[in-house]
Coordinates of C-alpha atoms and ligand atoms in Angstrom, one line a residue:
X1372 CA -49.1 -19.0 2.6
X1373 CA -46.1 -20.4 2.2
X1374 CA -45.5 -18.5 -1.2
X1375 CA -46.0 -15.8 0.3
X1376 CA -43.7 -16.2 3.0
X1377 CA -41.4 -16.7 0.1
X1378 CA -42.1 -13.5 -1.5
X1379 CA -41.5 -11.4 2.2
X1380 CA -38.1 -13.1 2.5
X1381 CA -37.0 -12.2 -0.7
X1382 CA -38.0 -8.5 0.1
X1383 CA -36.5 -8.4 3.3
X1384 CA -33.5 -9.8 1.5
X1385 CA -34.0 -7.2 -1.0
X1386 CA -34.0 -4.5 1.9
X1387 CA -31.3 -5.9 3.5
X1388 CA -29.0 -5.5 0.9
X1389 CA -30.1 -1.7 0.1
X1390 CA -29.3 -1.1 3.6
X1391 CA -25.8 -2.6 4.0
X1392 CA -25.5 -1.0 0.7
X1393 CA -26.6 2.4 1.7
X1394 CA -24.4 3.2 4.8
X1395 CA -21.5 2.4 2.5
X1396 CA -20.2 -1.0 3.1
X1397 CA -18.5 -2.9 0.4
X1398 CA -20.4 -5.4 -1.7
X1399 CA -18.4 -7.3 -4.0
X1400 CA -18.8 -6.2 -7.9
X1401 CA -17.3 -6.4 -11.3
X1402 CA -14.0 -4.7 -10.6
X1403 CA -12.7 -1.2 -12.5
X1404 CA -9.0 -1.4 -13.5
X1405 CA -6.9 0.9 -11.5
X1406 CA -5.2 3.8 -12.4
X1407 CA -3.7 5.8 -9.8
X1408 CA -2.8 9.8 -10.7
X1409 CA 0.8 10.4 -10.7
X1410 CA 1.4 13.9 -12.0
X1411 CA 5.3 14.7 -11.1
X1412 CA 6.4 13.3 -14.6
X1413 CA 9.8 10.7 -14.5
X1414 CA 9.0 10.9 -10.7
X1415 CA 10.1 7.9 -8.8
X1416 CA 10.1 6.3 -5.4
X1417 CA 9.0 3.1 -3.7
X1418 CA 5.5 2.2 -3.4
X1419 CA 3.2 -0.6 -2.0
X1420 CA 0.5 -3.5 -3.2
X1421 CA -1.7 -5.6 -1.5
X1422 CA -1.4 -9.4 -2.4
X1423 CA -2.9 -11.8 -1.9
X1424 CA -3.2 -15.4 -3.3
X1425 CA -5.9 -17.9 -3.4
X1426 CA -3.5 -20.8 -2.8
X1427 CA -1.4 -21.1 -0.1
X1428 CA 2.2 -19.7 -0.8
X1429 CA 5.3 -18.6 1.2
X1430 CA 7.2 -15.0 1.4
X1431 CA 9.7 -16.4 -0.6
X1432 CA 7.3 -17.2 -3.9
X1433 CA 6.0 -13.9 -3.1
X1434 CA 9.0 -12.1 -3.2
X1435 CA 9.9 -14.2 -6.6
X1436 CA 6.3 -13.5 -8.2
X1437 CA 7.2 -9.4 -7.5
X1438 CA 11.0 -9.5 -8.4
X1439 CA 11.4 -8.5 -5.1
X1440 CA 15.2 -8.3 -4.9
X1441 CA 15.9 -7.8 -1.2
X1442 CA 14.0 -10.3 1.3
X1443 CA 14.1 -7.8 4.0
X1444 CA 11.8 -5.4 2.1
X1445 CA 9.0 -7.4 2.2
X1446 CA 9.9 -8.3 5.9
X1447 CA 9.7 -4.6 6.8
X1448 CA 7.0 -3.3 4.7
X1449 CA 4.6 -6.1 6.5
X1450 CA 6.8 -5.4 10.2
X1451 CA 7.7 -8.9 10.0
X1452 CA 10.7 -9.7 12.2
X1453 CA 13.9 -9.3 10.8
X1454 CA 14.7 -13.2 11.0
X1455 CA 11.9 -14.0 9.7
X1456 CA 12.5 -17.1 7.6
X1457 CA 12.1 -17.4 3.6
X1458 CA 9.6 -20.4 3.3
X1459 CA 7.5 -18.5 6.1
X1460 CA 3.5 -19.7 5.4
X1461 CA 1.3 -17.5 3.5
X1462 CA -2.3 -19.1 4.0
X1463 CA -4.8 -18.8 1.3
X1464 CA -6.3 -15.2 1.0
X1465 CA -4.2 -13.7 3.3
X1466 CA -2.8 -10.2 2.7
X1467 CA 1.1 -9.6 2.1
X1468 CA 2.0 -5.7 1.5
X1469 CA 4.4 -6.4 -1.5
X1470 CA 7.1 -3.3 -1.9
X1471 CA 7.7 -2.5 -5.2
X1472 CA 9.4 1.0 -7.4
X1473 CA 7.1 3.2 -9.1
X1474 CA 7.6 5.4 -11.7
X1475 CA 5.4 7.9 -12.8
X1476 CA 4.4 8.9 -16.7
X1477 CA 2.2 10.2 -19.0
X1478 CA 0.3 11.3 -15.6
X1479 CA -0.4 7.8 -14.1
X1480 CA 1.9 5.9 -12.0
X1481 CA 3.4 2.2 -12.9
X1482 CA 5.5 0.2 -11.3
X1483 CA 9.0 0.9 -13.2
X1484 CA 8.9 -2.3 -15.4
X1485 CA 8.9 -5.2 -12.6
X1486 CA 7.7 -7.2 -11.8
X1487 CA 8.4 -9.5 -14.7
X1488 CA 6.7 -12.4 -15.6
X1489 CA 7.7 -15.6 -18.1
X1490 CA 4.8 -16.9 -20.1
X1491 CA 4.6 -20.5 -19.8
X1492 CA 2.4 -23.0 -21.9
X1493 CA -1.4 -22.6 -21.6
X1494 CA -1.2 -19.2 -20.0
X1495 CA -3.5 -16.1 -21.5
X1496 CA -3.2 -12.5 -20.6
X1497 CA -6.6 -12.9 -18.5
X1498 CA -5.4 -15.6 -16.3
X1499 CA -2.0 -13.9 -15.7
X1500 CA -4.1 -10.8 -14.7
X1501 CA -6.6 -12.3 -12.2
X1502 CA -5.2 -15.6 -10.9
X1503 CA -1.5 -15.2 -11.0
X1504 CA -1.6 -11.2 -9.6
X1505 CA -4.3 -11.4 -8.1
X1506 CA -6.6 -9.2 -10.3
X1507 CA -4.3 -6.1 -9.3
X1508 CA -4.1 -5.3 -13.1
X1509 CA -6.4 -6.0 -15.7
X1510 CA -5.0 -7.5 -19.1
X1511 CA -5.9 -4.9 -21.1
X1512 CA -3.1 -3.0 -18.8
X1513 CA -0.4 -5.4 -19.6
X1514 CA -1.7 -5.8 -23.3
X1515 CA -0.7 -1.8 -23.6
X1516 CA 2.4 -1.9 -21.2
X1517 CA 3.8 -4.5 -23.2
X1518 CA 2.9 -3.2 -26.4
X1519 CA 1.2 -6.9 -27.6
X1520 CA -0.9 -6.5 -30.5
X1521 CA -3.4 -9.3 -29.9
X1522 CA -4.2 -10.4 -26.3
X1523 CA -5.2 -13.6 -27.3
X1524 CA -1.8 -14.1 -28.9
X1525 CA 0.8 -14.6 -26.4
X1526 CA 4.3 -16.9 -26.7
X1527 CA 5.2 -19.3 -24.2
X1528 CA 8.4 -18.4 -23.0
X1529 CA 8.4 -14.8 -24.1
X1530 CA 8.8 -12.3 -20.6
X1531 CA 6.1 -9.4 -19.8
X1532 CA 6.2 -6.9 -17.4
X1533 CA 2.8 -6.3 -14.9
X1534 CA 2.2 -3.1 -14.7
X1535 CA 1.1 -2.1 -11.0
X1536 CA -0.8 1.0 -10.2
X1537 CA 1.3 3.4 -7.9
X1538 CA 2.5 7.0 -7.3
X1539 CA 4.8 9.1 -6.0
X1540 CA 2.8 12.1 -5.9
X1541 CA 2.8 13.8 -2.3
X1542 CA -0.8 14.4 -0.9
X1543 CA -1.9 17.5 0.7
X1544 CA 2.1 18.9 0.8
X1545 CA 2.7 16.2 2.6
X1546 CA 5.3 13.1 1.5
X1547 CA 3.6 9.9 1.7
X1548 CA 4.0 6.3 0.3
X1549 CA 1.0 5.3 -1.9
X1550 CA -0.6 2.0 -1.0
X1551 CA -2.3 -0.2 -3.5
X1552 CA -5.1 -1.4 -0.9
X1553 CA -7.4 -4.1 -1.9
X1554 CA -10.6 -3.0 -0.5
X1555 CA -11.8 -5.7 2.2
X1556 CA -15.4 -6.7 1.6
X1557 CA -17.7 -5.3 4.5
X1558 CA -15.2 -2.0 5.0
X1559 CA -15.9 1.8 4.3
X1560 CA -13.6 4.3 3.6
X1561 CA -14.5 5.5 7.1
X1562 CA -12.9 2.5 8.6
X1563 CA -10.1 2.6 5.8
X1564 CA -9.9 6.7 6.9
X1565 CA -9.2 5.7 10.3
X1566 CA -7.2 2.7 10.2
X1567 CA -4.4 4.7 7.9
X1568 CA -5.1 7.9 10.0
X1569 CA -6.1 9.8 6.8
X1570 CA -8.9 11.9 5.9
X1571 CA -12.2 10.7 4.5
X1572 CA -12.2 13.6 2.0
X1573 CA -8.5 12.7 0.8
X1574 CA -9.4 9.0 0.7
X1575 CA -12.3 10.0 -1.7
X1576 CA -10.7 13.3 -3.9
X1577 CA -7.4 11.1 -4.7
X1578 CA -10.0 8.1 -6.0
X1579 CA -12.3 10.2 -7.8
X1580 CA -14.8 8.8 -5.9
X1581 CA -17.5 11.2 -5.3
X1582 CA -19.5 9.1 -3.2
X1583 CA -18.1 6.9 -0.4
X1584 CA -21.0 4.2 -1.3
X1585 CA -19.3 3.7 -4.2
X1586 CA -16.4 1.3 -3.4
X1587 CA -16.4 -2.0 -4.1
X1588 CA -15.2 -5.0 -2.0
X1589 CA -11.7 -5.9 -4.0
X1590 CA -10.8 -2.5 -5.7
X1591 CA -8.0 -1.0 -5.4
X1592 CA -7.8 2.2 -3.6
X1593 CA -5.2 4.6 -3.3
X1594 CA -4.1 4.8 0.1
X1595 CA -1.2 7.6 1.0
X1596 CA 0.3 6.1 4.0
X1597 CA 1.8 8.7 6.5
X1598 CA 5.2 8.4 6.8
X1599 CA 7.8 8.7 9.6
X1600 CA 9.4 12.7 9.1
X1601 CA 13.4 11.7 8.4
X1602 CA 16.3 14.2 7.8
X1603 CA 17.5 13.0 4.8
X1604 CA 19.1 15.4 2.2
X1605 CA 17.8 15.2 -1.3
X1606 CA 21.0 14.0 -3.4
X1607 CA 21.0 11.0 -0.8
X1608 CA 20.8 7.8 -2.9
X1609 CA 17.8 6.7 -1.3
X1610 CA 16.0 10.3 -1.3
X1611 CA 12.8 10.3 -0.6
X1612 CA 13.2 7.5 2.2
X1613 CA 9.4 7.1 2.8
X1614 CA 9.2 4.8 5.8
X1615 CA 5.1 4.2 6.2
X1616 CA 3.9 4.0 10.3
X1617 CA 4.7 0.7 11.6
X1618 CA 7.1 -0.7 9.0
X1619 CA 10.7 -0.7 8.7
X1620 CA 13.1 -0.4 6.3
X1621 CA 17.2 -1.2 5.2
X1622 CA 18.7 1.4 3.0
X1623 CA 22.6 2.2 2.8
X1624 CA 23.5 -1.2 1.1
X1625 CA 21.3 -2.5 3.8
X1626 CA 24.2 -0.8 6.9
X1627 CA 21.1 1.1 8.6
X1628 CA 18.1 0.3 9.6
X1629 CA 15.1 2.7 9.7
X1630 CA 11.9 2.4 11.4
X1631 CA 8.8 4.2 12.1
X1632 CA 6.5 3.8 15.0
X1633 CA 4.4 6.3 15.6
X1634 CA 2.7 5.7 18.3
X1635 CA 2.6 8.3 21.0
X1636 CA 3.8 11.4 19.7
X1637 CA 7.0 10.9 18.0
X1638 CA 6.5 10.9 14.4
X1639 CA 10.2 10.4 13.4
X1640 CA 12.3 8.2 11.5
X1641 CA 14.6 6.2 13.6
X1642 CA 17.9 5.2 12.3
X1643 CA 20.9 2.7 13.6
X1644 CA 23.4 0.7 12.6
X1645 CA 21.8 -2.5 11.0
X1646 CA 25.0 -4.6 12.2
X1647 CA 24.3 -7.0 8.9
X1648 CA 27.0 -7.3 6.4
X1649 CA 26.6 -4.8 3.0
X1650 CA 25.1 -6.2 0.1
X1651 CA 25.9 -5.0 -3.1
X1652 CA 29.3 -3.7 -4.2
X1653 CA 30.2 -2.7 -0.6
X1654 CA 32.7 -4.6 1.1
X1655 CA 32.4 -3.4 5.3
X1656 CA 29.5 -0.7 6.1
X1657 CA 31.3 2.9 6.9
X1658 CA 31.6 3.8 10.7
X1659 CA 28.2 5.1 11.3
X1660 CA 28.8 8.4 14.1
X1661 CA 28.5 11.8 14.5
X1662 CA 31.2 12.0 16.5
X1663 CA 33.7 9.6 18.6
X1664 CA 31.0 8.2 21.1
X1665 CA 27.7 9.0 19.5
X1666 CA 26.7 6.7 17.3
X1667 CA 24.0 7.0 15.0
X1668 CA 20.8 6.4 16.8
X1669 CA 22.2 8.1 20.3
X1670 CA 20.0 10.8 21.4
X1671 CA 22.3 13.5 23.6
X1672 CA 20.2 15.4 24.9
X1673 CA 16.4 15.3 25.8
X1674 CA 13.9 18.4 26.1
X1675 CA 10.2 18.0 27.2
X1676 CA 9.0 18.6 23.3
X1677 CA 12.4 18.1 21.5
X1678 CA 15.7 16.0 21.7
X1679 CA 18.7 15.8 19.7
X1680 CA 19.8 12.8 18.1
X1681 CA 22.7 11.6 16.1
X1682 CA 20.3 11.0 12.3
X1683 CA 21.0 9.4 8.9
X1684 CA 21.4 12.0 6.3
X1685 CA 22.0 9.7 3.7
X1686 CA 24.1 7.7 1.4
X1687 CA 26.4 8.0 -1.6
X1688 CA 27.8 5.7 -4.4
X1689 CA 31.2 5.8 -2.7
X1690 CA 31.0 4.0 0.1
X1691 CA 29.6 7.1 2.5
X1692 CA 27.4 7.6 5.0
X1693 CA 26.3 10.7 6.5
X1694 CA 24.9 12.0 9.8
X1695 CA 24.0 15.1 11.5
X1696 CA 22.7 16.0 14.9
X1697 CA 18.9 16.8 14.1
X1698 CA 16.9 18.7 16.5
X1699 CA 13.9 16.2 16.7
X1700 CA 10.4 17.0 17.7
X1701 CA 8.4 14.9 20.2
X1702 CA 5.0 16.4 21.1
X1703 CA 2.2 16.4 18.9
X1704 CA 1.9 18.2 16.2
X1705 CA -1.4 19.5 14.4
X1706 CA -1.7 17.3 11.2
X1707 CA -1.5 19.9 8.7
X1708 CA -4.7 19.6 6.1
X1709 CA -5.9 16.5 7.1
X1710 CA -8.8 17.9 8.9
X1711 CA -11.8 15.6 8.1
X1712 CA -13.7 18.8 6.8
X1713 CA -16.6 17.7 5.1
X1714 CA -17.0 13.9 6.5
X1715 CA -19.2 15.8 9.0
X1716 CA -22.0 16.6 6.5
X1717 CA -21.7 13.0 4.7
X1718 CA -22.2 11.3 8.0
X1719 CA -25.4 13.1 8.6
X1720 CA -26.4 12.4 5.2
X1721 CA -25.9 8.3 5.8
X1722 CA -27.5 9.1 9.6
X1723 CA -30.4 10.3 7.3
X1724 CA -30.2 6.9 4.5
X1725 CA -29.9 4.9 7.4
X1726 CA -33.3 6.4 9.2
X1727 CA -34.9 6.0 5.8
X1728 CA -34.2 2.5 4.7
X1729 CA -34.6 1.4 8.9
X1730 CA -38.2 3.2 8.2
X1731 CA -38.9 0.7 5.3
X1732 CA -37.6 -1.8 6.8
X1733 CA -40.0 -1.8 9.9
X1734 CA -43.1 -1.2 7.3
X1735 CA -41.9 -4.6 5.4
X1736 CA -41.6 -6.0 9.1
X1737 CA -45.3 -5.4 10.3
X1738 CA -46.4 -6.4 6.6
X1739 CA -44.8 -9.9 7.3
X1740 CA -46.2 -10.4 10.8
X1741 CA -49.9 -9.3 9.0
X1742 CA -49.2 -11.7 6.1
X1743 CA -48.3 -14.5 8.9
Ligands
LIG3123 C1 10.8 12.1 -18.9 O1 11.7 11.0 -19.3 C2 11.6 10.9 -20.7 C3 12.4 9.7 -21.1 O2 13.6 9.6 -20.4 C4 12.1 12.2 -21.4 O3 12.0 12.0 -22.8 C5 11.2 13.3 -21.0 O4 11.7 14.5 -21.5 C6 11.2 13.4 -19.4 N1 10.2 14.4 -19.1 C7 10.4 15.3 -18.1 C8 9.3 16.3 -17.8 O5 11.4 15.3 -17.5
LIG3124 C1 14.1 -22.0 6.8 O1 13.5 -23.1 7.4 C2 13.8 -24.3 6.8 C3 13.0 -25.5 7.4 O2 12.3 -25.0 8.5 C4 15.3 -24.6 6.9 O3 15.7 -25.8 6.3 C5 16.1 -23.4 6.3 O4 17.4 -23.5 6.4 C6 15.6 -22.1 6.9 N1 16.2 -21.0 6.1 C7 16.8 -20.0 6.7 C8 17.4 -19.0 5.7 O5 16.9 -19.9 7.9
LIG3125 C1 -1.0 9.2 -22.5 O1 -2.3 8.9 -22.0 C2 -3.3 9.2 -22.9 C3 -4.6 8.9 -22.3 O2 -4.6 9.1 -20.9 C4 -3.1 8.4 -24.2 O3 -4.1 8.7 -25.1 C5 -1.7 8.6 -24.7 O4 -1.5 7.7 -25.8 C6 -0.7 8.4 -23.7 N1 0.6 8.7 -24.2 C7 1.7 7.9 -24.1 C8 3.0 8.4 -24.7 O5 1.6 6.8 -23.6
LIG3126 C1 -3.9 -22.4 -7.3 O1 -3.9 -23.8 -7.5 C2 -4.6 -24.3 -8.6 C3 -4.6 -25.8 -8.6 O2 -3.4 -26.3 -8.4 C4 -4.0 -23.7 -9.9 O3 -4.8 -24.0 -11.0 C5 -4.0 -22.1 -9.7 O4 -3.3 -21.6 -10.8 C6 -3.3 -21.7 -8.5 N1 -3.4 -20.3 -8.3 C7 -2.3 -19.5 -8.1 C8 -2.6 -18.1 -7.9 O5 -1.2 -19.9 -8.1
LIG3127 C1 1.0 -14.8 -33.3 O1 2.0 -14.0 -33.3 C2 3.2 -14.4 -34.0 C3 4.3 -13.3 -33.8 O2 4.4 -13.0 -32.4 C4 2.9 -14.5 -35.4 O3 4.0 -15.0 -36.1 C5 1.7 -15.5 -35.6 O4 1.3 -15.5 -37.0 C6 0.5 -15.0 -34.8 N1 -0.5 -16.0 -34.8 C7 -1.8 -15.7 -35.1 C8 -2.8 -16.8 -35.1 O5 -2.1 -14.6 -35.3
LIG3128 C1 10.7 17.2 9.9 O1 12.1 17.3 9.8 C2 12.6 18.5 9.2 C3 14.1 18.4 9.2 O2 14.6 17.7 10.3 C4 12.2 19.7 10.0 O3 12.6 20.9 9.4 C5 10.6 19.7 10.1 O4 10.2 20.7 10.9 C6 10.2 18.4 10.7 N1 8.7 18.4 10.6 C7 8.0 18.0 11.6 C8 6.5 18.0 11.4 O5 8.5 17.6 12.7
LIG3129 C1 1.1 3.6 14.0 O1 1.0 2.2 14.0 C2 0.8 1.7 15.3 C3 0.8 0.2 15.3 O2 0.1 -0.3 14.3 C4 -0.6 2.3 15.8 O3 -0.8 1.8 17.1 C5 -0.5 3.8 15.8 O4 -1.8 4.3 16.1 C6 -0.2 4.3 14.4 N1 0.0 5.7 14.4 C7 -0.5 6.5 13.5 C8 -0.3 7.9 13.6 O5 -1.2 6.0 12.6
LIG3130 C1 28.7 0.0 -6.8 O1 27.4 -0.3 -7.4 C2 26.6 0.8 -7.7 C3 25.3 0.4 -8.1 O2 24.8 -0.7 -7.4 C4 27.3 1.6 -8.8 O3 26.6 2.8 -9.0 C5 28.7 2.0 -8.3 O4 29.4 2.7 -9.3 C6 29.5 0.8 -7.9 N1 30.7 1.2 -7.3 C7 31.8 0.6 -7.5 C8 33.1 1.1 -6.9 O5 31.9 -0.5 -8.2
LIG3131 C1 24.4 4.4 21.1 O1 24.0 3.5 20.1 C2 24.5 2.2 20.2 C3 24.1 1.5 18.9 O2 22.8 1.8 18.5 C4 23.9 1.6 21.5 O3 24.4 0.3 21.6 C5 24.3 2.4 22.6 O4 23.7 1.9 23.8 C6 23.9 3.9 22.5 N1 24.4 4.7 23.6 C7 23.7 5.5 24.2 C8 24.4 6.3 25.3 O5 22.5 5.7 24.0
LIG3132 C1 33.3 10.4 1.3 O1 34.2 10.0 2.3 C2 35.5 10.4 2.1 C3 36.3 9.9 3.2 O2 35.9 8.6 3.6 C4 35.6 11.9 2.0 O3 37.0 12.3 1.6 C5 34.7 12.4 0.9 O4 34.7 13.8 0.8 C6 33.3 11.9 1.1 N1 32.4 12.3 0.0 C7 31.3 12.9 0.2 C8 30.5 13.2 -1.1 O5 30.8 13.2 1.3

C-alpha cells in the first residue's frame, strides 16, 4: 500500500511538473551563454545588465565590480534617489540594473571592453564567470574576448575584460535600450511582455526563441526597454540619450538631469538643470535657457494634446549646452508595431496544453483515490 502511495506521488509529481512546465513558466536549467544580435556594426550606446550577487554587497562594490565610473548612473538606472548613499545595502540575490556601454561587432553586441577585472591568486575563468558576474557570461566568452589560449591557464595579477551581452540595435523602428534581464524563476515572457510593456512576439523574435516554453529560469533575455522620446540632435555628445521608463539619467558633465516617467500619457524626456557641480573637465555648468526667463524645463504654453517646453538638445566638447522650444505631445499615442499579433493564437494553444495536462491530471487523481 504504502509503495504504492509512493509510486502515485511521484506521478503526480511527475504531472505537476509537466504542467507548470507546459503553460510556460520557468524551471531552472543548465544555462545557454548569451549572445544578443547587434547588427549596426561599430554601433554604440549605453546598455543594461541584471546583477545580482549571492553575498550581500553594497552599490558601491557594485559600481567597482562594473567599472561603473559615475555613481549616479547606477542610482538612476535602478530610480534610486539621487542621495542615495554609496555603502547603500545590497542583500543577497537581490537585483541591481547595472548600466554599462555597449558596442556592437562582428554582428553581436559587447560591452565596449569594461568592465575589467584583476585576476587574483586561486581564481579560474569558471569561477570569475559564475560566482564573481553572476553567470552573466560564460568563460568560454571571456576566454575569446581576451584572446587567452588555455582557460585553465590564467596569471594572477594579469587584467581581463568581461564581456557582457548587449545592443544597440533599435527594435521595430523604434530606439530602445537593451536590457540584459535575468529571467526570474516562475515568470513567462507573458508576464516579462507586460511588465516592460513590449510585445510577446518581439520578446520571442529578438531571442530566437520560437517557443515561449522555452525560457529558462536565469537566462538572459534581451529585453528592449521603451524609452522616453527626447529632442536631442544627433552630433550631441550624448546622442542617442536612451532614457528607459522609470529611470533617470545625468548627461552634460552631469549639468542636466533627464527623466522618464511614463505614466499617464506623456512619453517624453524631461530635462532641467541638475544644480550639481560639473564633473569632468568642466569648471561651472553653462546657463541652461531658451531665453531670459525660461529655463530649461519651463513649459510656456499648454494645449489639451500638446505643450511647449524649453528641451535639451544636447551637448558639445566646448562647454555648450543647447535648447530649443519643442512642441511636445501629451495624449496617447498608438504604439507603433507593437501590436501583440500572434500572442492571441499561442494563448489558445497553452488554453489547449493546459485542458490537456488538467485532463491527465484528474485521470491520475481518481487512480489515487481507487489505489487508496
Ligand atoms: C568598424 O571599426 C573597425 C575598427 O575601428 C574598422 O576597421 C571597420 O572598418 C569599421 N566597420 C564599419 C562598417 O564601419
Ligand atoms: C554614507 O554613510 C556612512 C555611514 O552611514 C557615512 O560614514 C558616509 O559619510 C556616507 N557617505 C556619503 C557619501 O554620504
Ligand atoms: C565573427 O563571428 C564568427 C561567428 O559568428 C566567427 O567565426 C568569426 O571569427 C568572427 N570574426 C571576428 C573578426 O571576430
Ligand atoms: C561569497 O562569499 C563566499 C564566502 O566568503 C566567497 O567564497 C564567494 O566568493 C563570495 N561570492 C561573491 C560573488 O563574492
Ligand atoms: C602558462 O602560460 C604562461 C604564459 O602566459 C607560460 O609561460 C606557461 O608555460 C604556461 N604554463 C603551462 C602549464 O602551460
Ligand atoms: C518625438 O520627438 C520628435 C522630435 O521632437 C518628434 O518629431 C516626434 O513626433 C516625437 N514622437 C512622438 C511619438 O511623440
Ligand atoms: C512606466 O513606469 C511606471 C512606474 O514603474 C509604470 O507605472 C508605468 O506603467 C510605466 N509605463 C509604461 C508605458 O511602461
Ligand atoms: C574635456 O574633456 C573631454 C573628454 O572628457 C575632451 O574631449 C575635451 O577636449 C576636454 N576639453 C578641454 C578644454 O580640456
Ligand atoms: C522654470 O524652471 C525652474 C528650474 O527648473 C523652476 O524653478 C521654475 O519654477 C520654472 N518656472 C516656471 C514658470 O515654470
Ligand atoms: C558654443 O558657445 C559659444 C558661446 O558660448 C558660441 O560662440 C559657439 O558658437 C557655440 N558653439 C556651438 C557649436 O554651438
Amino acid at each position: 500500500m504504502s509503495g504504492g502511495n509512493k509510486m502515485v506521488t511521484v506521478w503526480l509529481i511527475t504531472v505537476a511538473v509537466v504542467l507548470v512546465a507546459s503553460v510556460g513558466i520557468t524551471v531552472t536549467e543548465a544555462q545557454p551563454e548569451a549572445n544578443f544580435k547587434c547588427l549596426t556594426e561599430n554601433a554604440t550606446c549605453r546598455s543594461l545588465t541584471d546583477y545580482t550577487s549571492t553575498n550581500s554587497t553594497t552599490l558601491k562594490e557594485i559600481a567597482t565590480l562594473f567599472g561603473v565610473k559615475h555613481f549616479l548612473d547606477l542610482l538612476g538606472a535602478n530610480n534610486l534617489p539621487s542621495n542615495t548613499n554609496n555603502s547603500y545595502k545590497v542583500n543577497p540575490n537581490q537585483v541591481i540594473k547595472v548600466p554599462f556601454p555597449c558596442k556592437c561587432s562582428n554582428r553581436t553586441g559587447t560591452s565596449n571592453h569594461v568592465p575589467r577585472y584583476k585576476i587574483v591568486p586561486g581564481d579560474t575563468l569558471d569561477a570569475i564567470a559564475r560566482v564573481r558576474f553572476a553567470g552573466l557570461v560564460k568563460y568560454q566568452q571571456i576566454q575569446t574576448a581576451n584572446k587567452i589560449p588555455d582557460a585553465n591557464n590564467i596569471t594572477a595579477g594579469a587584467t581581463i575584460w568581461i564581456p557582457l551581452p548587449c545592443s544597440c540595435d533599435p527594435v521595430d523602428g523604434t530606439s530602445v535600450m537593451h536590457y540584459a534581464h535575468i529571467v526570474p524563476m516562475g515568470s513567462s515572457i507573458q508576464s516579462i511582455a507586460q511588465q516592460y510593456a513590449i510585445s510577446q512576439q518581439t520578446l520571442l523574435s529578438l531571442n530566437d526563441l520560437d517557443d515561449p516554453k522555452n525560457l529558462l529560469a536565469g537566462q538572459l533575455l534581451d529585453v528592449p526597454l521603451p524609452v522616453c522620446n527626447s529632442s536631442i540632435k544627433s552630433d550631441s555628445l550624448d546622442f542617442p540619450l536612451l532614457v528607459p521608463n522609470a529611470t533617470y539619467f545625468y548627461t552634460a558633465h552631469e549639468c542636466v538631469k533627464c527623466k522618464c516617467d511614463s505614466t499617464g500619457d506623456n512619453k517624453n524626456l524631461q530635462c532641467e538643470a541638475s544644480n550639481l557641480k560639473p564633473i569632468n573637465n568642466w569648471s561651472v555648468c553653462p546657463s541652461l535657457k531658451c531665453s531670459g526667463s525660461v529655463l530649461l524645463g519651463n513649459t510656456t504654453s499648454t494645449d489639451s494634446c500638446s505643450r511647449r517646453v524649453c528641451d535639451y538638445t544636447g551637448y558639445t566638447s566646448s562647454r555648450n549646452i543647447s535648447t530649443t522650444l519643442a512642441t511636445q505631445n501629451t495624449c496617447a499615442v498608438a504604439p507603433s508595431g507593437s501590436g501583440d499579433s500572434g500572442s492571441g493564437a499561442s494563448r489558445s494553444m497553452l488554453n489547449g496544453w493546459v485542458l490537456n495536462k488538467l485532463l491527465i491530471l484528474i485521470h491520475f487523481l481518481i487512480l489515487f483515490v481507487y489505489l487508496l
